[in-house]
mmCIF file of C-alpha atoms in Angstrom:
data_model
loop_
_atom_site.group_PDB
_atom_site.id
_atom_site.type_symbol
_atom_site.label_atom_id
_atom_site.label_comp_id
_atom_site.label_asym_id
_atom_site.label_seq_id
_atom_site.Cartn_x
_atom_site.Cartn_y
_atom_site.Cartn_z
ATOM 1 C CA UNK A 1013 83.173 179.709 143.660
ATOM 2 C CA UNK A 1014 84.105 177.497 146.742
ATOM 3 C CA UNK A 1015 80.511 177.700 147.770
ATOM 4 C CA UNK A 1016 79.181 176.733 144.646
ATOM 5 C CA UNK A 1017 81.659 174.241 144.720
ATOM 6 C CA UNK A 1018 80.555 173.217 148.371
ATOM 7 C CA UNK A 1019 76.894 172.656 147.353
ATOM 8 C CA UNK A 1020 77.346 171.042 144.287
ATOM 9 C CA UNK A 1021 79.027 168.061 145.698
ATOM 10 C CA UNK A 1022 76.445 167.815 148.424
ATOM 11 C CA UNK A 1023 73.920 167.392 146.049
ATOM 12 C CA UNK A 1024 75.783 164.931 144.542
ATOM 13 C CA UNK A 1025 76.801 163.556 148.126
ATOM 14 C CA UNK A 1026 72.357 163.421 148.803
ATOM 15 C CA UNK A 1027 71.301 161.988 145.651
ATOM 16 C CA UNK A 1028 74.175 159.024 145.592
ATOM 17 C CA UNK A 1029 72.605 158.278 149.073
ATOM 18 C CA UNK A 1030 69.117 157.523 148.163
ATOM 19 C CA UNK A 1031 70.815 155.156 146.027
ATOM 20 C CA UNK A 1032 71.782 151.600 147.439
ATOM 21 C CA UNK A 1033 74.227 149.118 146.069
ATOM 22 C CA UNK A 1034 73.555 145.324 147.112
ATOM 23 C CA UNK A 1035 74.076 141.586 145.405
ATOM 24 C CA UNK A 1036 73.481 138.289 145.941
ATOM 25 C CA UNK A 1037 75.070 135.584 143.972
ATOM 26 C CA UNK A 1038 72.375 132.917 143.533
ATOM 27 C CA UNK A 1039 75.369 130.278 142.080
ATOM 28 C CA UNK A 1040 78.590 130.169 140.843
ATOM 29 C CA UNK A 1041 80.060 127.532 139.021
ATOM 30 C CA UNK A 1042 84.060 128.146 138.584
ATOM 31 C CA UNK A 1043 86.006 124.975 137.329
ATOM 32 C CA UNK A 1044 87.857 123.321 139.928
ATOM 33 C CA UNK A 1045 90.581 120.548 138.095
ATOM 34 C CA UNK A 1046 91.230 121.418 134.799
ATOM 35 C CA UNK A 1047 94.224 120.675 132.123
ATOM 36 C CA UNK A 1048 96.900 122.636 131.805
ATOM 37 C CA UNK A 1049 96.416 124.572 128.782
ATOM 38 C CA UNK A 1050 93.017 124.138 128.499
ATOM 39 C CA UNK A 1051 89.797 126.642 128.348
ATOM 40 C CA UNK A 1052 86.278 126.900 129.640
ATOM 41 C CA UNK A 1053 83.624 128.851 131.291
ATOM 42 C CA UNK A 1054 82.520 130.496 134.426
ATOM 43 C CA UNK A 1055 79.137 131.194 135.131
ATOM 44 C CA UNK A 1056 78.047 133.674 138.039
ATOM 45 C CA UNK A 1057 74.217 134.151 139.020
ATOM 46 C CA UNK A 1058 73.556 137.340 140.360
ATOM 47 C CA UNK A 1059 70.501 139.059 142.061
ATOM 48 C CA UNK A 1060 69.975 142.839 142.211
ATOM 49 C CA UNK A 1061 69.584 143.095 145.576
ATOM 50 C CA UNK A 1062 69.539 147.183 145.634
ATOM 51 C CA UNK A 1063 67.999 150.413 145.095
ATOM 52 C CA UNK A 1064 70.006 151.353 142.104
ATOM 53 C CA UNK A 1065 69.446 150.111 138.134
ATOM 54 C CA UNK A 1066 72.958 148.644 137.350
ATOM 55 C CA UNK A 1067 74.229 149.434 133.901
ATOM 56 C CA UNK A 1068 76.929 150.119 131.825
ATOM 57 C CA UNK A 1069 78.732 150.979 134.502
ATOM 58 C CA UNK A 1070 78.447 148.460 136.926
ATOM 59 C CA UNK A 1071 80.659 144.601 136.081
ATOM 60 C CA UNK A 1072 81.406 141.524 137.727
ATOM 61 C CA UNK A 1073 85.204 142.729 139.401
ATOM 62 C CA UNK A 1074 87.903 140.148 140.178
ATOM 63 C CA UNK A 1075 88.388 140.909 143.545
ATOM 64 C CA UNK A 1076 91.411 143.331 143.902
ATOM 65 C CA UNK A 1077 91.515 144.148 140.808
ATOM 66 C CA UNK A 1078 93.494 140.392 139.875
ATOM 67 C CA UNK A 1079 92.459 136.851 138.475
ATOM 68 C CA UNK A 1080 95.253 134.400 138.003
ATOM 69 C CA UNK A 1081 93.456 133.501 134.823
ATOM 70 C CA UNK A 1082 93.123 137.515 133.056
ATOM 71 C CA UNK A 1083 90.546 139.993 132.784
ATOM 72 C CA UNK A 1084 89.246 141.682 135.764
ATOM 73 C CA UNK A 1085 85.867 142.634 134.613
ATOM 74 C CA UNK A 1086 82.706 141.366 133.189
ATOM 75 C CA UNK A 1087 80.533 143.493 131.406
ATOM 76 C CA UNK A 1088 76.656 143.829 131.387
ATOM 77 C CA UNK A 1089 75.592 143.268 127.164
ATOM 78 C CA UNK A 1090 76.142 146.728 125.424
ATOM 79 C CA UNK A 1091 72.395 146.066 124.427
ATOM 80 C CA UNK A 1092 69.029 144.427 124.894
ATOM 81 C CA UNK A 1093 67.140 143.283 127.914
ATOM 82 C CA UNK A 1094 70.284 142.512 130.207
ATOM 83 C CA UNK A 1095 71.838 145.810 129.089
ATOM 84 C CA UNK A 1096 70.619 147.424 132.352
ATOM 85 C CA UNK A 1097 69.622 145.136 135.221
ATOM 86 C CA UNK A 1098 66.926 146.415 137.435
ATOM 87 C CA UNK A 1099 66.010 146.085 141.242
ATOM 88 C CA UNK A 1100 65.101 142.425 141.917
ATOM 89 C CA UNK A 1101 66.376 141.377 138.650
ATOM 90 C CA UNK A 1102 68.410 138.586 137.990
ATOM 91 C CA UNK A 1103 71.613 137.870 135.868
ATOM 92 C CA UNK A 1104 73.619 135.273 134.892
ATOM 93 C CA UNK A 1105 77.311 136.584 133.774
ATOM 94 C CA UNK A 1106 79.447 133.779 131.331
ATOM 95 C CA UNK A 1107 82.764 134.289 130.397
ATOM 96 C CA UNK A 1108 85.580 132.360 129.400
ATOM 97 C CA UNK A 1109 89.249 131.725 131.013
ATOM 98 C CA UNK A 1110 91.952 129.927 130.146
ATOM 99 C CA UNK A 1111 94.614 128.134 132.115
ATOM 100 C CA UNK A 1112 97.955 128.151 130.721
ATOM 101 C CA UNK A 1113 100.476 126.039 131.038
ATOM 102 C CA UNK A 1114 100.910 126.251 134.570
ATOM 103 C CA UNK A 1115 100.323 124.102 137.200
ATOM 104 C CA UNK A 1116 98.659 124.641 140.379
ATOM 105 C CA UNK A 1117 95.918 125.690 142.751
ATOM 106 C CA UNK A 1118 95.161 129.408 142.184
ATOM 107 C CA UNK A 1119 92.034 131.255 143.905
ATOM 108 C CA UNK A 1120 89.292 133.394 141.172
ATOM 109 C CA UNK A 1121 87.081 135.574 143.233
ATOM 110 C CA UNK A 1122 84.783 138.013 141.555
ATOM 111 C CA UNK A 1123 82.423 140.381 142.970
ATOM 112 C CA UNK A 1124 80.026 143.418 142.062
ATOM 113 C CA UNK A 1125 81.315 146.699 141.365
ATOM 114 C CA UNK A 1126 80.037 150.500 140.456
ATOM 115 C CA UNK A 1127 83.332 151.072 138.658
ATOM 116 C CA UNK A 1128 84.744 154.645 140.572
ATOM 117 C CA UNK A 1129 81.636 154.248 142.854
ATOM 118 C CA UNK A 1130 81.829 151.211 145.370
ATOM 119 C CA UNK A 1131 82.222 147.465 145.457
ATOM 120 C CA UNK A 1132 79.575 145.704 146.715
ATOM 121 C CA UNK A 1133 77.361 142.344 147.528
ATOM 122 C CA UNK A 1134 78.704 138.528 148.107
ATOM 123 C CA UNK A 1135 82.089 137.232 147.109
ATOM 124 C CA UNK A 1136 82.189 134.370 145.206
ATOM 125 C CA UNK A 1137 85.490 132.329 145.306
ATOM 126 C CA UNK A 1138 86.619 129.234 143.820
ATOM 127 C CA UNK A 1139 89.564 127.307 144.051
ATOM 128 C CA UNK A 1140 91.079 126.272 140.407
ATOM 129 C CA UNK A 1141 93.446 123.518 140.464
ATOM 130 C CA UNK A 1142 95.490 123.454 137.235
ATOM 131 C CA UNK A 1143 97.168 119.734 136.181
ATOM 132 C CA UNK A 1144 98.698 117.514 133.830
ATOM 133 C CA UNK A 1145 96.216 115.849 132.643
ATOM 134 C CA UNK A 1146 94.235 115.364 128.864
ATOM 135 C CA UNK A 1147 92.935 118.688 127.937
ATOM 136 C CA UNK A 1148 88.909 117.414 127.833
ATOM 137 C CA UNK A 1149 85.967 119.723 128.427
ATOM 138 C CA UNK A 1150 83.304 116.685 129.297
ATOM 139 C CA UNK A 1151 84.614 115.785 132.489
ATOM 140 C CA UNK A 1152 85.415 119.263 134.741
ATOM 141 C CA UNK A 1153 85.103 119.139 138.772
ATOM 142 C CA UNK A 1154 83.689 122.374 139.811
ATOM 143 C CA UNK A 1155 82.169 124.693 142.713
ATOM 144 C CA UNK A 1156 78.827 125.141 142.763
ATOM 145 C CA UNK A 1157 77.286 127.764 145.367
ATOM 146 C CA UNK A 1158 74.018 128.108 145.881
ATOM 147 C CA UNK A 1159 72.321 130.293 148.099
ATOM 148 C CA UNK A 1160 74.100 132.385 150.942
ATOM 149 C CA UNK A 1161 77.105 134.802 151.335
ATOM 150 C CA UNK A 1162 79.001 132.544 152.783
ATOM 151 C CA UNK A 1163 78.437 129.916 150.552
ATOM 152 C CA UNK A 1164 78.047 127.156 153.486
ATOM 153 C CA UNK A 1165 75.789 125.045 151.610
ATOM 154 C CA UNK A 1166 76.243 121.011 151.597
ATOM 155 C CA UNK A 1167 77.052 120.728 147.989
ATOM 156 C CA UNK A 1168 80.546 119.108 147.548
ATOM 157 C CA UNK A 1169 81.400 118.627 143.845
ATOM 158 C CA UNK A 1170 79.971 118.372 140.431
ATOM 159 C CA UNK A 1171 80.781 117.503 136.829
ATOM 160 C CA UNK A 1172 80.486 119.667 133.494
ATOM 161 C CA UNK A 1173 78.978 118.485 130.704
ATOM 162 C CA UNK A 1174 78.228 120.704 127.459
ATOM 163 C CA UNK A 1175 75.874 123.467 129.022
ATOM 164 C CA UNK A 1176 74.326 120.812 131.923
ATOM 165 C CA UNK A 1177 75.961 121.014 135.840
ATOM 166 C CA UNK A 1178 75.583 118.492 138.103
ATOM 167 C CA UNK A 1179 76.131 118.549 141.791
ATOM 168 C CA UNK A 1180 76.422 115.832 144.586
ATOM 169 C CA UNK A 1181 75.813 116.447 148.470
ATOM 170 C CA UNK A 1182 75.213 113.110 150.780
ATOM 171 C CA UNK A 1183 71.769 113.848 149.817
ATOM 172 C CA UNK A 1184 71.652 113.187 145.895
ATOM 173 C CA UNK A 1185 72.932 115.112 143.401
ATOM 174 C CA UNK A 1186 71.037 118.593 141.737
ATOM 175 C CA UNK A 1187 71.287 118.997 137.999
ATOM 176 C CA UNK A 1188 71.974 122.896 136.556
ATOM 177 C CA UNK A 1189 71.444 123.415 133.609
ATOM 178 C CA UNK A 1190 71.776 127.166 131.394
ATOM 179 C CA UNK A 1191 70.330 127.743 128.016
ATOM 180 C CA UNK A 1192 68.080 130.661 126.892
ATOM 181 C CA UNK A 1193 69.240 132.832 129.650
ATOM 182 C CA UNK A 1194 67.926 130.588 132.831
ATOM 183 C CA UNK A 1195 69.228 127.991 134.775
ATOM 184 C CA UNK A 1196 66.804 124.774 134.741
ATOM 185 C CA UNK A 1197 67.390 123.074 138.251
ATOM 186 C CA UNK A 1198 65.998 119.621 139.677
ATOM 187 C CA UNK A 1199 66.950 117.202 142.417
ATOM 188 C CA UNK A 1200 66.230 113.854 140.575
ATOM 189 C CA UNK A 1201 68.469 114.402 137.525
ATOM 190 C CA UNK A 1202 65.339 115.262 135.456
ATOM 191 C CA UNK A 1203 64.802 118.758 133.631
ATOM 192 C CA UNK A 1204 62.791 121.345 135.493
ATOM 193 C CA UNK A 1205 61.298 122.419 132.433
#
C-alpha cells in the first residue's frame, strides 16, 4: 500500500511539473484618495503568462491572505469565454471595495493564485489613502501600472471618471478606458477605437 502510495504521488508530483504557473499584470488601477465611507472599483489586467489553463480554481489573491478593504479573492466568471483563461490570454478582473469610515493610508496588493497549488506572477500594490472629504466618484486619484513587475514606469497620477482613466507623466497624459471587456488606450486624449 505504501508503494502504491509512493507512485501515485509521483505521478502526480510529474504531471504538476509539466505544468507552469506565470502572470503579468498589464495595469492596475487601485484608487488612491478616496472619501471616507465611500465605494468604487479596482481593475487588474492580467496576462497568462504560463503553461497551465487557469480556471475555476485559480483568483486574483490579496496578498497574505488580507486587504484592509475585505475579500481576499477574485474569481474567474462561473461561465462563458473568461470562465477559463488560456495560455497568452488576457483578463481584466473588476471588483468593488469600500472604505469605511476610517481614515488613513492602507496598502491593497493582489496577486495570482492556484488556490492549494502556488502563488504566482507580479504583485500589484497600491497605496489607498482614505479622508474626510465629499464622498464623489468623478474625481478619484489613482495608480496606474503599466507594463513591468516592478511597476517602474513614469506614470504619476490619474483621475477617474465613469468607466474612462486618465494618466499624467511629464510627457502628457494616456487615457484608459474599459467597456466591452478591453481597455481602449491613447496618448492624445482621443479614443483608440
Amino acid at each position: 500500500m505504501k508503494k502504491l502510495f509512493s507512485a501515485i504521488m509521483l505521478l502526480i508530483l510529474a504531471a504538476s511539473a509539466a505544468f507552469t504557473h506565470s502572470a503579468e499584470i498589464l495595469m492596475s488601477a487601485i484608487p488612491q484618495h478616496v472619501a471616507k465611507g465611500s465605494s468604487g472599483y479596482f481593475y487588474v489586467m492580467v496576462v497568462n503568462r504560463g503553461s497551465y489553463t487557469w480556471d475555476s480554481n485559480t483568483r486574483l489573491g490579496a496578498v497574505d491572505d488580507g486587504d484592509p478593504f475585505g475579500g481576499t479573492r477574485i474569481y474567474l466568471p462561473s461561465s462563458g469565454t473568461d470562465s477559463t483563461i488560456t495560455p497568452g490570454a488576457t483578463h481584466v478582473f473588476k471588483f468593488s471595495r469600500s472604505f469605511g469610515n476610517t481614515t488613513g493610508t492602507f496598502t491593497s496588493d493582489w496577486r495570482m493564485v492556484h488556490d492549494g497549488v502556488t502563488w504566482f506572477g507580479d504583485t500589484t500594490t497600491g497605496r489607498v489613502t482614505v479622508e474626510n472629504m465629499p464622498n464623489t466618484s468623478l474625481a478619484w486619484d489613482i495608480n496606474m501600472n503599466f507594463g513591468n513587475a516592478n511597476n517602474s514606469n513614469p506614470w504619476s497620477y490619474g483621475y477617474r471618471n465613469g468607466n474612462t482613466f486618465t494618466a499624467y507623466n511629464q510627457y502628457g497624459y494616456i487615457n484608459a478606458q474599459y467597456g466591452e471587456n478591453t481597455w481602449h488606450m491613447s496618448n492624445d486624449g482621443s479614443k483608440d477605437g
